[in-house]
Amino acid sequence: MKYETVIGLEIHVQLNTRSKLFCSDPVLFGAPPNTQVSPVSLAHPGTLPYLNRTAVEYAVRLGLALGSTIDRASRFDRKNYFYPDLPKGYQITQERRPICVGGQVLIGCRTIRIHHIHLEEDAGKSIHDQHPIESWIDLNRAGVPLLEIVTEPDLRSAEETALFMEEIRRLVRWIGISDGNMEEGSLRCDVNISLRPEGSTTYGERCELKNMNSMRFAKKAIQFEQDRQLQLLKKGETIPRQTRGFDQESGQTYAQRDKEEAHDYRYFPEPDLPPVLISEEWFRQIQTSLPILPRNYQTHFEEDLGMTPQEAQLLCQERRTTEWVKQASTQLPAPLFKWFTQLIIQKILPWCAENGQSPETLPVPLSSWRQVLELIQSEQISASAAYQKLVPAVLASPQRSPEELAKQLELLHEADEAWLATIIDEVLQRFPEKVKEYQKGKKNLIGLFMGEIMRISKGKAEPKSTQQLLQKKLLQEK
Ligand code: ADP
Ligand code: MG
C-alpha cells in the first residue's frame, strides 16, 4: 500500500515590538540573562497585564496579508501548566476567540489554508547545558509577544513545508512585524505529521515534532518521522499520538511525552484583560498602511515587465529591494531595464550577499548603473568586460563615474583606425596561408582573424569597425 504524508504546522512568530505583550520590558535578543524583566514578567503578586497596542496591530497586519477574517473583539484565555520558565503558572493566549480566522498561503499552484492566528506571550528559557546538575532560567523572553499561525493539515512533504516556511518568513519581514530569523528563534515551528493510505479522505494519527528552529533540521526530522511511521504502519501497528523531539546528532526523532489534550490545560477566560476591540477607524488605518505584498509585485514583474517567474521570485524577497527594482523600472527605458535585472541578479545580489549589504542601500546611484548599461548598449564596452571588470570597480568606488573607471581600466573599445590597422596587419602577416584560403572563398576564417585581433587588443578593439577594416584589408592583401 502507498502512503501519503500529511503535515500541519503551528508556527510561532516573535514580533519585533519594542516592548513585551503585557508590560513595558524591552524586547531585546542577546541581552544578559534576566536583565529584561520587571515585576509583571516575573509574576509578582498584584501585578496586572496591560496590552501592547502595536502587537495587536501586527496581528491584524499579518491577518490581512494572509487573507484572514479579523475578529474585532477577540479575547484572551489562560493556558495553565507548570514549568520553571513560566513564573505565572499560566500562559496568556487566545483559545476561543483568536484575532484572525482563516486565510491562505499559495505555494506554487497549491493553496495551504490557515486555520487561525492567535496572539500569545512567550515563556522564559530553560538552559540545561551550562552546568552538570543545574538547570538555569532566563526570563528575558517571558512575556515577549508571539503570533501563532495554525495551518490546516494541507502540506504533503518536507519540501512543501520548507517552501511554506520560506513564504511565511518573507511575509513577516515584508510587512515589518518580525525579523523572521529561525536561528535566533524569531520563527519556530511545531510540525504535526501523520501518514494515510493514498486516496484516503480521513487523516491518520499524528505526532507533533516540537520547536524546529532551522529548516534544514525540520526537513530531516520530517523525513525521519515519515519513515518511522511508515515502518510501524507496514507492521500493522498503530501510531501513538505523541510529542516528539529531534536529536540533531543522530538525525532521529524521539518520544518526549504523550500528547496532552486541551482539557489538560484547564483553559479559562483571562479575567484581567478586556476583549481586544478593534474600531473601524483603526482597522482602516492598519489596512491602508499595509504595503503592496510580494506576490502582487511578482505578478507585476512577470506580466508587465516581462520577467520570468524565477527572476520575479528572486527580485521579490526583500521589500526595500523590490521597491528599488520597481522604481528603477519607471526610470530606465525598457531595454535597459531588462539588462538591469540581469545585472542585479548576476552581479549585484551575489556581491551584496557576500558583503552583507543590500542593493538599495549601496552608495551607487541608479545613474551610475544606467551609465554602465549605456556603455554596453552603445557597444563602447563588451558585456563581459562590463560584468567582469567594470561592475566590481563601480562597487568598489561608488563615487566615481563608471565611464571614468572604464577609461582608467582601459576597458572601453578602441575604434581608432590607425591603431586597429596595425593590429590587423600584424594578424594577417602571421597567417598568410589563411589569408589565401579566405580569398579563395573560405569566408568563415573571419572568425579566426577576429579572435586573434581581440586577443592581441585585449578585447578593446571595437568589433564593428574592426570587422569592416579587416574585410577591406583581406581583399587588398596579396
Ligand atoms: P491540537 O488540539 O493538538 O492543538 P489541532 O486540531 O489544534 O490539534 O491541530 C494542531 C495542528 O495539527 C494543526 O496545524 C493541524 O493542521 C495539525 N493536524 C491536525 N490533524 C493532523 C493530522 N492528522 N496529521 C497532521 N497534522 C494534523
Ligand atoms: Mg491546537
Short mmCIF file of C-alpha atoms and ligand atoms in Angstrom, two decimals:
data_model
loop_
_atom_site.label_atom_id
_atom_site.label_comp_id
_atom_site.label_asym_id
_atom_site.label_seq_id
_atom_site.Cartn_x
_atom_site.Cartn_y
_atom_site.Cartn_z
CA MET A 1 0.00 0.00 0.00
CA LYS A 2 1.21 3.53 -0.79
CA TYR A 3 1.03 6.17 1.93
CA GLU A 4 0.68 9.91 1.75
CA THR A 5 2.29 12.29 4.26
CA VAL A 6 0.01 14.87 5.90
CA ILE A 7 1.53 17.87 7.67
CA GLY A 8 0.03 20.78 9.60
CA LEU A 9 2.12 23.48 11.25
CA GLU A 10 1.93 25.61 14.37
CA ILE A 11 4.29 28.49 13.70
CA HIS A 12 5.43 30.95 16.33
CA VAL A 13 6.37 34.36 15.02
CA GLN A 14 8.18 36.56 17.53
CA LEU A 15 7.08 40.14 16.99
CA ASN A 16 9.66 42.91 16.81
CA THR A 17 7.78 45.31 19.02
CA ARG A 18 9.90 47.44 21.34
CA SER A 19 8.25 46.12 24.49
CA LYS A 20 6.61 42.92 25.70
CA LEU A 21 2.99 41.91 25.18
CA PHE A 22 1.65 42.91 28.60
CA CYS A 23 4.27 45.23 30.12
CA SER A 24 6.96 47.70 29.11
CA ASP A 25 10.04 45.42 29.48
CA PRO A 26 12.16 45.82 26.36
CA VAL A 27 12.31 43.02 23.79
CA LEU A 28 16.00 42.50 23.08
CA PHE A 29 17.72 39.46 21.63
CA GLY A 30 21.02 38.51 23.21
CA ALA A 31 20.83 40.69 26.34
CA PRO A 32 22.48 39.32 29.52
CA PRO A 33 20.11 36.84 31.27
CA ASN A 34 17.35 38.20 33.47
CA THR A 35 18.01 41.86 32.70
CA GLN A 36 14.90 42.49 30.57
CA VAL A 37 12.41 41.76 33.32
CA SER A 38 10.06 43.56 35.69
CA PRO A 39 7.52 42.67 38.40
CA VAL A 40 4.97 41.92 35.66
CA SER A 41 7.12 39.46 33.69
CA LEU A 42 8.38 37.96 36.97
CA ALA A 43 4.73 37.49 38.03
CA HIS A 44 4.97 39.28 41.33
CA PRO A 45 1.68 39.22 43.23
CA GLY A 46 -0.67 42.07 42.47
CA THR A 47 0.72 42.92 39.04
CA LEU A 48 -1.67 43.19 36.11
CA PRO A 49 -1.22 42.79 32.35
CA TYR A 50 -1.59 45.79 30.07
CA LEU A 51 -1.95 45.02 26.35
CA ASN A 52 0.62 46.28 23.84
CA ARG A 53 -1.28 48.06 21.05
CA THR A 54 1.44 47.56 18.44
CA ALA A 55 1.31 43.78 18.91
CA VAL A 56 -2.41 43.88 18.10
CA GLU A 57 -1.73 45.99 15.05
CA TYR A 58 0.91 43.49 13.89
CA ALA A 59 -1.57 40.63 14.29
CA VAL A 60 -4.07 42.48 12.11
CA ARG A 61 -1.36 43.20 9.53
CA LEU A 62 -0.46 39.53 9.26
CA GLY A 63 -4.12 38.53 9.13
CA LEU A 64 -4.78 40.97 6.30
CA ALA A 65 -1.69 39.80 4.43
CA LEU A 66 -2.88 36.18 4.67
CA GLY A 67 -6.48 36.94 3.79
CA SER A 68 -7.86 36.06 7.23
CA THR A 69 -11.05 37.40 8.75
CA ILE A 70 -10.16 39.74 11.62
CA ASP A 71 -12.17 39.25 14.81
CA ARG A 72 -12.92 42.80 16.04
CA ALA A 73 -13.49 41.51 19.58
CA SER A 74 -11.05 38.69 20.19
CA ARG A 75 -10.31 37.53 23.74
CA PHE A 76 -7.54 36.23 25.90
CA ASP A 77 -7.52 32.94 27.84
CA ARG A 78 -5.26 31.35 30.40
CA LYS A 79 -3.50 28.14 29.49
CA ASN A 80 -2.45 26.57 32.78
CA TYR A 81 0.65 24.45 33.16
CA PHE A 82 3.67 24.27 35.39
CA TYR A 83 7.16 24.86 34.14
CA PRO A 84 10.05 26.67 35.84
CA ASP A 85 10.35 29.15 32.97
CA LEU A 86 6.70 30.16 33.35
CA PRO A 87 6.55 32.17 36.59
CA LYS A 88 2.81 32.86 36.48
CA GLY A 89 1.92 29.18 36.18
CA TYR A 90 -0.14 30.01 33.11
CA GLN A 91 0.37 31.48 29.66
CA ILE A 92 -1.93 34.22 28.40
CA THR A 93 -3.04 33.12 24.95
CA GLN A 94 -6.17 33.08 22.78
CA GLU A 95 -8.13 29.84 22.75
CA ARG A 96 -11.77 30.50 21.94
CA ARG A 97 -11.64 33.80 20.09
CA PRO A 98 -8.35 34.16 18.17
CA ILE A 99 -7.72 37.51 16.50
CA CYS A 100 -7.51 36.11 12.92
CA VAL A 101 -9.59 33.29 11.45
CA GLY A 102 -8.98 31.52 8.13
CA GLY A 103 -6.74 32.71 5.33
CA GLN A 104 -4.34 31.02 2.93
CA VAL A 105 -0.85 30.89 1.51
CA LEU A 106 -0.08 29.99 -2.11
CA ILE A 107 2.85 27.66 -2.70
CA GLY A 108 3.22 27.41 -6.46
CA CYS A 109 -0.22 26.34 -7.56
CA ARG A 110 -1.16 24.81 -4.19
CA THR A 111 -3.25 26.58 -1.58
CA ILE A 112 -2.38 25.96 2.06
CA ARG A 113 -5.24 27.01 4.32
CA ILE A 114 -4.67 28.85 7.58
CA HIS A 115 -6.92 27.69 10.41
CA HIS A 116 -6.38 30.74 12.60
CA ILE A 117 -3.74 33.08 14.04
CA HIS A 118 -3.67 33.98 17.71
CA LEU A 119 -1.73 36.34 19.96
CA GLU A 120 0.11 34.98 22.98
CA GLU A 121 3.05 35.64 25.26
CA ASP A 122 6.28 33.66 25.13
CA ALA A 123 7.66 31.78 28.14
CA GLY A 124 11.19 32.21 29.51
CA LYS A 125 14.06 29.96 28.51
CA SER A 126 15.32 26.94 30.42
CA ILE A 127 19.02 26.33 29.92
CA HIS A 128 20.21 22.80 30.57
CA ASP A 129 23.67 22.80 29.01
CA GLN A 130 25.61 25.26 31.16
CA HIS A 131 26.06 23.18 34.31
CA PRO A 132 26.38 19.45 35.06
CA ILE A 133 23.50 19.25 37.52
CA GLU A 134 21.77 22.63 37.49
CA SER A 135 19.21 23.97 35.06
CA TRP A 136 19.22 27.72 34.64
CA ILE A 137 16.33 30.03 33.82
CA ASP A 138 16.47 33.20 31.73
CA LEU A 139 13.26 35.20 31.91
CA ASN A 140 14.18 37.86 29.33
CA ARG A 141 11.87 36.12 26.88
CA ALA A 142 8.98 35.75 29.31
CA GLY A 143 6.13 37.89 28.01
CA VAL A 144 7.57 38.58 24.56
CA PRO A 145 4.72 38.87 22.01
CA LEU A 146 4.15 35.94 19.66
CA LEU A 147 1.72 35.27 16.88
CA GLU A 148 0.89 31.61 16.46
CA ILE A 149 -0.15 30.66 12.94
CA VAL A 150 -2.01 27.35 12.84
CA THR A 151 -2.42 25.78 9.41
CA GLU A 152 -4.86 23.16 8.24
CA PRO A 153 -3.15 19.80 7.58
CA ASP A 154 -2.67 20.76 3.90
CA LEU A 155 1.06 20.23 3.46
CA ARG A 156 2.25 16.97 1.87
CA SER A 157 6.04 16.82 2.08
CA ALA A 158 9.18 18.15 3.74
CA GLU A 159 9.94 20.21 0.62
CA GLU A 160 6.50 21.81 0.61
CA THR A 161 6.85 22.56 4.33
CA ALA A 162 10.16 24.30 3.68
CA LEU A 163 8.63 26.39 0.88
CA PHE A 164 5.74 27.31 3.15
CA MET A 165 8.07 28.41 5.94
CA GLU A 166 10.11 30.43 3.44
CA GLU A 167 6.94 32.20 2.35
CA ILE A 168 5.95 32.98 5.95
CA ARG A 169 9.43 34.27 6.63
CA ARG A 170 9.35 36.52 3.58
CA LEU A 171 5.91 37.83 4.51
CA VAL A 172 6.57 38.68 8.18
CA ARG A 173 9.75 40.51 7.21
CA TRP A 174 7.97 42.21 4.34
CA ILE A 175 5.20 43.63 6.48
CA GLY A 176 7.74 44.54 9.17
CA ILE A 177 6.36 42.58 12.13
CA SER A 178 9.31 40.24 12.77
CA ASP A 179 12.84 39.64 11.61
CA GLY A 180 11.83 36.05 10.79
CA ASN A 181 15.20 34.74 11.93
CA MET A 182 14.92 31.00 12.61
CA GLU A 183 18.40 30.68 14.14
CA GLU A 184 17.64 33.36 16.72
CA GLY A 185 14.25 31.80 17.42
CA SER A 186 12.09 34.59 15.99
CA LEU A 187 10.44 31.99 13.80
CA ARG A 188 9.85 28.50 15.20
CA CYS A 189 7.54 25.77 14.16
CA ASP A 190 5.95 22.65 15.54
CA VAL A 191 5.35 20.09 12.83
CA ASN A 192 2.31 17.80 13.11
CA ILE A 193 2.77 14.81 10.87
CA SER A 194 0.76 11.72 10.03
CA LEU A 195 0.51 9.17 7.24
CA ARG A 196 -2.56 7.85 5.48
CA PRO A 197 -3.19 5.39 2.66
CA GLU A 198 -3.10 7.22 -0.67
CA GLY A 199 -6.64 8.15 -1.70
CA SER A 200 -8.00 8.07 1.85
CA THR A 201 -10.16 11.03 2.88
CA THR A 202 -9.66 10.74 6.62
CA TYR A 203 -6.49 11.57 8.50
CA GLY A 204 -4.22 9.19 10.35
CA GLU A 205 -2.99 9.56 13.94
CA ARG A 206 -0.29 12.18 14.23
CA CYS A 207 2.86 13.05 16.10
CA GLU A 208 3.99 16.54 16.87
CA LEU A 209 7.64 17.47 16.34
CA LYS A 210 8.45 20.30 18.73
CA ASN A 211 10.34 23.52 18.20
CA MET A 212 12.10 23.17 14.90
CA ASN A 213 14.44 26.14 14.75
CA SER A 214 16.10 25.56 11.42
CA MET A 215 14.53 24.46 8.17
CA ARG A 216 17.42 22.12 7.45
CA PHE A 217 16.73 20.16 10.63
CA ALA A 218 12.97 20.38 10.21
CA LYS A 219 13.30 18.71 6.81
CA LYS A 220 15.47 15.96 8.26
CA ALA A 221 13.08 15.47 11.17
CA ILE A 222 10.10 15.18 8.81
CA GLN A 223 11.90 12.68 6.60
CA PHE A 224 12.90 10.57 9.56
CA GLU A 225 9.43 10.70 11.09
CA GLN A 226 7.75 9.85 7.78
CA ASP A 227 9.87 6.76 7.58
CA ARG A 228 9.40 5.76 11.20
CA GLN A 229 5.62 5.94 10.91
CA LEU A 230 5.68 4.05 7.61
CA GLN A 231 7.60 1.16 9.19
CA LEU A 232 5.08 0.96 12.06
CA LEU A 233 2.08 1.03 9.72
CA LYS A 234 3.60 -1.64 7.48
CA LYS A 235 3.96 -3.89 10.52
CA GLY A 236 0.27 -3.34 11.17
CA GLU A 237 0.93 -1.28 14.27
CA THR A 238 -0.80 1.97 15.20
CA ILE A 239 0.91 5.32 15.70
CA PRO A 240 0.65 6.51 19.30
CA ARG A 241 -0.17 10.20 19.47
CA GLN A 242 2.98 11.78 20.85
CA THR A 243 5.01 14.90 21.21
CA ARG A 244 8.46 14.15 19.85
CA GLY A 245 11.80 15.93 19.80
CA PHE A 246 14.52 15.81 17.17
CA ASP A 247 18.09 14.90 18.00
CA GLN A 248 20.35 16.79 15.63
CA GLU A 249 23.26 14.47 16.17
CA SER A 250 21.59 11.14 15.45
CA GLY A 251 19.11 12.67 12.98
CA GLN A 252 16.31 10.81 14.79
CA THR A 253 13.10 11.84 16.49
CA TYR A 254 12.39 10.54 19.99
CA ALA A 255 9.28 10.41 22.19
CA GLN A 256 9.05 13.24 24.73
CA ARG A 257 5.58 12.78 26.14
CA ASP A 258 2.18 11.50 25.24
CA LYS A 259 0.19 14.25 23.63
CA GLU A 260 -1.83 16.32 26.07
CA GLU A 261 -5.43 17.29 25.35
CA ALA A 262 -6.87 20.78 25.50
CA HIS A 263 -8.68 20.00 28.76
CA ASP A 264 -5.36 19.19 30.44
CA TYR A 265 -4.58 22.90 30.28
CA ARG A 266 -7.81 23.93 32.01
CA TYR A 267 -8.22 26.90 29.69
CA PHE A 268 -10.41 29.65 31.07
CA PRO A 269 -11.09 33.28 30.12
CA GLU A 270 -8.37 35.69 31.27
CA PRO A 271 -10.14 37.82 33.88
CA ASP A 272 -7.55 40.62 33.91
CA LEU A 273 -7.92 41.65 30.27
CA PRO A 274 -10.93 43.06 28.42
CA PRO A 275 -11.77 41.92 24.86
CA VAL A 276 -9.44 43.30 22.17
CA LEU A 277 -11.73 45.79 20.46
CA ILE A 278 -10.66 46.99 17.02
CA SER A 279 -12.58 50.05 15.88
CA GLU A 280 -13.49 50.58 12.25
CA GLU A 281 -11.18 53.60 12.12
CA TRP A 282 -8.18 51.71 13.50
CA PHE A 283 -8.88 48.77 11.22
CA ARG A 284 -8.93 51.09 8.18
CA GLN A 285 -5.70 52.72 9.29
CA ILE A 286 -3.92 49.37 9.50
CA GLN A 287 -5.40 48.34 6.16
CA THR A 288 -4.14 51.45 4.35
CA SER A 289 -0.69 51.19 5.95
CA LEU A 290 -0.17 47.67 4.63
CA PRO A 291 2.46 47.64 1.85
CA ILE A 292 1.87 46.05 -1.55
CA LEU A 293 2.52 42.34 -0.98
CA PRO A 294 5.34 40.34 -2.58
CA ARG A 295 3.04 38.17 -4.71
CA ASN A 296 1.48 41.31 -6.24
CA TYR A 297 4.90 42.64 -7.15
CA GLN A 298 5.81 39.24 -8.55
CA THR A 299 2.75 39.25 -10.84
CA HIS A 300 3.52 42.84 -11.91
CA PHE A 301 7.15 41.99 -12.67
CA GLU A 302 6.14 38.96 -14.72
CA GLU A 303 3.13 40.32 -16.55
CA ASP A 304 4.08 43.96 -17.11
CA LEU A 305 7.87 43.92 -17.07
CA GLY A 306 8.44 40.61 -18.87
CA MET A 307 10.45 38.84 -16.17
CA THR A 308 10.48 35.06 -15.91
CA PRO A 309 8.84 33.61 -12.76
CA GLN A 310 12.32 32.79 -11.41
CA GLU A 311 13.57 36.34 -11.97
CA ALA A 312 10.48 37.84 -10.38
CA GLN A 313 10.78 35.47 -7.43
CA LEU A 314 14.44 36.41 -6.89
CA LEU A 315 13.69 40.12 -7.02
CA CYS A 316 10.74 39.93 -4.64
CA GLN A 317 12.44 38.62 -1.50
CA GLU A 318 13.04 41.81 0.48
CA ARG A 319 10.56 44.66 0.29
CA ARG A 320 13.00 47.57 0.05
CA THR A 321 14.99 45.84 -2.66
CA THR A 322 11.81 45.08 -4.58
CA GLU A 323 10.63 48.68 -4.27
CA TRP A 324 14.03 49.82 -5.52
CA VAL A 325 13.75 47.50 -8.54
CA LYS A 326 10.23 48.76 -9.19
CA GLN A 327 11.46 52.36 -9.07
CA ALA A 328 14.28 51.59 -11.47
CA SER A 329 11.71 50.15 -13.88
CA THR A 330 9.98 53.54 -14.03
CA GLN A 331 13.25 55.40 -14.57
CA LEU A 332 15.05 53.24 -17.11
CA PRO A 333 13.95 52.70 -20.71
CA ALA A 334 12.56 49.16 -21.16
CA PRO A 335 15.59 47.60 -22.93
CA LEU A 336 17.99 49.00 -20.36
CA PHE A 337 15.77 47.80 -17.52
CA LYS A 338 15.84 44.27 -18.94
CA TRP A 339 19.61 44.32 -18.79
CA PHE A 340 19.48 45.91 -15.40
CA THR A 341 17.52 42.96 -13.96
CA GLN A 342 20.25 40.66 -15.31
CA LEU A 343 22.90 42.86 -13.78
CA ILE A 344 21.14 42.78 -10.41
CA ILE A 345 20.60 39.03 -10.43
CA GLN A 346 24.01 38.03 -11.76
CA LYS A 347 26.28 40.60 -10.15
CA ILE A 348 24.71 42.96 -7.63
CA LEU A 349 22.74 40.47 -5.49
CA PRO A 350 25.60 37.96 -5.19
CA TRP A 351 28.01 40.80 -4.31
CA CYS A 352 25.60 42.09 -1.68
CA ALA A 353 25.10 38.62 -0.20
CA GLU A 354 28.85 38.22 0.10
CA ASN A 355 29.35 41.61 1.67
CA GLY A 356 26.31 41.68 3.95
CA GLN A 357 24.74 44.58 2.07
CA SER A 358 21.51 45.41 0.35
CA PRO A 359 21.29 46.72 -3.23
CA GLU A 360 19.03 49.66 -2.38
CA THR A 361 21.37 50.99 0.29
CA LEU A 362 24.56 50.72 -1.77
CA PRO A 363 26.09 54.14 -2.36
CA VAL A 364 25.95 53.50 -6.13
CA PRO A 365 23.32 55.80 -7.65
CA LEU A 366 20.97 54.45 -10.30
CA SER A 367 22.54 56.95 -12.74
CA SER A 368 25.82 55.01 -12.43
CA TRP A 369 24.19 51.68 -13.23
CA ARG A 370 22.49 53.40 -16.12
CA GLN A 371 25.85 54.60 -17.42
CA VAL A 372 27.25 51.04 -17.25
CA LEU A 373 24.27 49.75 -19.22
CA GLU A 374 24.52 52.54 -21.77
CA LEU A 375 28.20 51.79 -22.33
CA ILE A 376 27.20 48.21 -23.16
CA GLN A 377 24.26 49.30 -25.27
CA SER A 378 26.36 51.69 -27.37
CA GLU A 379 28.95 48.93 -27.73
CA GLN A 380 31.65 51.05 -26.15
CA ILE A 381 32.40 48.17 -23.85
CA SER A 382 31.81 44.45 -24.22
CA ALA A 383 29.21 42.94 -21.92
CA SER A 384 31.76 40.55 -20.49
CA ALA A 385 34.26 43.33 -19.71
CA ALA A 386 31.45 45.31 -18.13
CA TYR A 387 30.32 42.42 -15.95
CA GLN A 388 33.70 41.06 -15.00
CA LYS A 389 35.71 44.23 -14.56
CA LEU A 390 33.65 47.41 -14.63
CA VAL A 391 30.87 46.35 -12.23
CA PRO A 392 33.28 45.24 -9.48
CA ALA A 393 35.15 48.53 -9.97
CA VAL A 394 31.92 50.51 -9.64
CA LEU A 395 31.03 48.61 -6.47
CA ALA A 396 34.49 49.30 -5.05
CA SER A 397 34.45 53.02 -5.99
CA PRO A 398 30.79 54.00 -5.93
CA GLN A 399 31.53 57.73 -6.03
CA ARG A 400 33.33 57.64 -9.38
CA SER A 401 31.70 57.69 -12.75
CA PRO A 402 31.67 54.31 -14.49
CA GLU A 403 32.89 55.88 -17.72
CA GLU A 404 35.92 57.30 -15.97
CA LEU A 405 36.56 53.92 -14.32
CA ALA A 406 36.21 52.12 -17.65
CA LYS A 407 38.74 54.51 -19.20
CA GLN A 408 41.16 54.09 -16.36
CA LEU A 409 40.91 50.29 -16.57
CA GLU A 410 41.24 50.53 -20.33
CA LEU A 411 38.02 48.67 -20.90
CA LEU A 412 36.49 50.94 -23.49
CA HIS A 413 36.54 49.79 -27.09
CA GLU A 414 39.02 51.48 -29.34
CA ALA A 415 37.92 52.35 -32.89
CA ASP A 416 40.92 54.44 -33.87
CA GLU A 417 41.62 53.34 -37.43
CA ALA A 418 45.40 53.66 -37.40
CA TRP A 419 45.64 51.65 -34.18
CA LEU A 420 43.26 48.99 -35.47
CA ALA A 421 45.18 48.80 -38.77
CA THR A 422 48.48 47.94 -37.04
CA ILE A 423 46.88 45.11 -35.12
CA ILE A 424 45.07 43.78 -38.19
CA ASP A 425 48.27 43.89 -40.24
CA GLU A 426 50.13 42.03 -37.55
CA VAL A 427 47.50 39.27 -37.55
CA LEU A 428 47.33 38.98 -41.34
CA GLN A 429 51.09 38.73 -41.60
CA ARG A 430 51.13 35.96 -39.11
CA PHE A 431 48.64 33.83 -41.12
CA PRO A 432 49.50 34.25 -44.83
CA GLU A 433 48.13 30.77 -45.69
CA LYS A 434 44.81 31.51 -44.02
CA VAL A 435 44.56 34.81 -45.84
CA LYS A 436 44.88 32.96 -49.16
CA GLU A 437 42.27 30.43 -48.15
CA TYR A 438 39.94 33.25 -47.18
CA GLN A 439 40.46 34.93 -50.51
CA LYS A 440 39.62 31.66 -52.26
CA GLY A 441 36.27 31.67 -50.55
CA LYS A 442 36.68 30.19 -47.08
CA LYS A 443 34.81 33.12 -45.58
CA ASN A 444 34.31 31.69 -42.11
CA LEU A 445 38.02 32.22 -41.43
CA ILE A 446 36.98 35.75 -40.49
CA GLY A 447 36.25 34.34 -37.04
CA LEU A 448 39.84 33.24 -36.61
CA PHE A 449 41.19 36.67 -37.57
CA MET A 450 38.72 38.48 -35.32
CA GLY A 451 39.58 36.20 -32.42
CA GLU A 452 43.30 36.91 -32.83
CA ILE A 453 42.69 40.65 -33.05
CA MET A 454 40.61 40.57 -29.89
CA ARG A 455 43.26 38.59 -28.12
CA ILE A 456 46.04 40.98 -29.06
CA SER A 457 43.94 44.07 -28.29
CA LYS A 458 42.78 42.51 -25.01
CA GLY A 459 39.16 42.82 -26.11
CA LYS A 460 39.46 46.54 -26.69
CA ALA A 461 39.09 46.56 -30.48
CA GLU A 462 35.62 47.86 -31.28
CA PRO A 463 34.06 44.86 -33.09
CA LYS A 464 32.11 46.61 -35.88
CA SER A 465 34.81 48.92 -37.16
CA THR A 466 37.39 46.18 -36.74
CA GLN A 467 35.43 43.75 -38.88
CA GLN A 468 34.85 46.35 -41.60
CA LEU A 469 38.50 47.29 -41.74
CA LEU A 470 39.56 43.64 -41.61
CA GLN A 471 37.37 42.73 -44.58
CA LYS A 472 38.69 45.65 -46.57
CA LYS A 473 42.29 44.66 -45.84
CA LEU A 474 41.70 40.99 -46.65
CA LEU A 475 40.56 41.94 -50.13
CA GLN A 476 43.60 44.20 -50.66
CA GLU A 477 46.11 41.68 -49.33
CA LYS A 478 48.20 39.88 -51.97
P1 ADP B 1 -4.23 20.18 18.98
O1 ADP B 1 -5.50 20.05 19.72
O2 ADP B 1 -3.27 19.09 19.17
O3 ADP B 1 -3.60 21.53 19.10
P2 ADP B 1 -5.30 20.97 16.44
O4 ADP B 1 -6.51 20.41 15.86
O5 ADP B 1 -5.37 22.34 17.04
O6 ADP B 1 -4.68 19.96 17.47
O7 ADP B 1 -4.20 20.94 15.31
C1 ADP B 1 -2.91 21.34 15.56
C2 ADP B 1 -2.13 21.20 14.27
O8 ADP B 1 -2.08 19.85 13.87
C3 ADP B 1 -2.69 21.96 13.10
O9 ADP B 1 -1.63 22.59 12.42
C4 ADP B 1 -3.29 20.90 12.23
O10 ADP B 1 -3.22 21.23 10.86
C5 ADP B 1 -2.42 19.70 12.51
N1 ADP B 1 -3.08 18.43 12.33
C6 ADP B 1 -4.28 18.05 12.80
N2 ADP B 1 -4.55 16.78 12.48
C7 ADP B 1 -3.48 16.31 11.79
C8 ADP B 1 -3.14 15.07 11.20
N3 ADP B 1 -3.93 14.02 11.26
N4 ADP B 1 -1.95 14.98 10.57
C9 ADP B 1 -1.11 16.00 10.52
N5 ADP B 1 -1.37 17.20 11.06
C10 ADP B 1 -2.54 17.36 11.70
MG MG B 2 -4.28 23.49 18.91
#
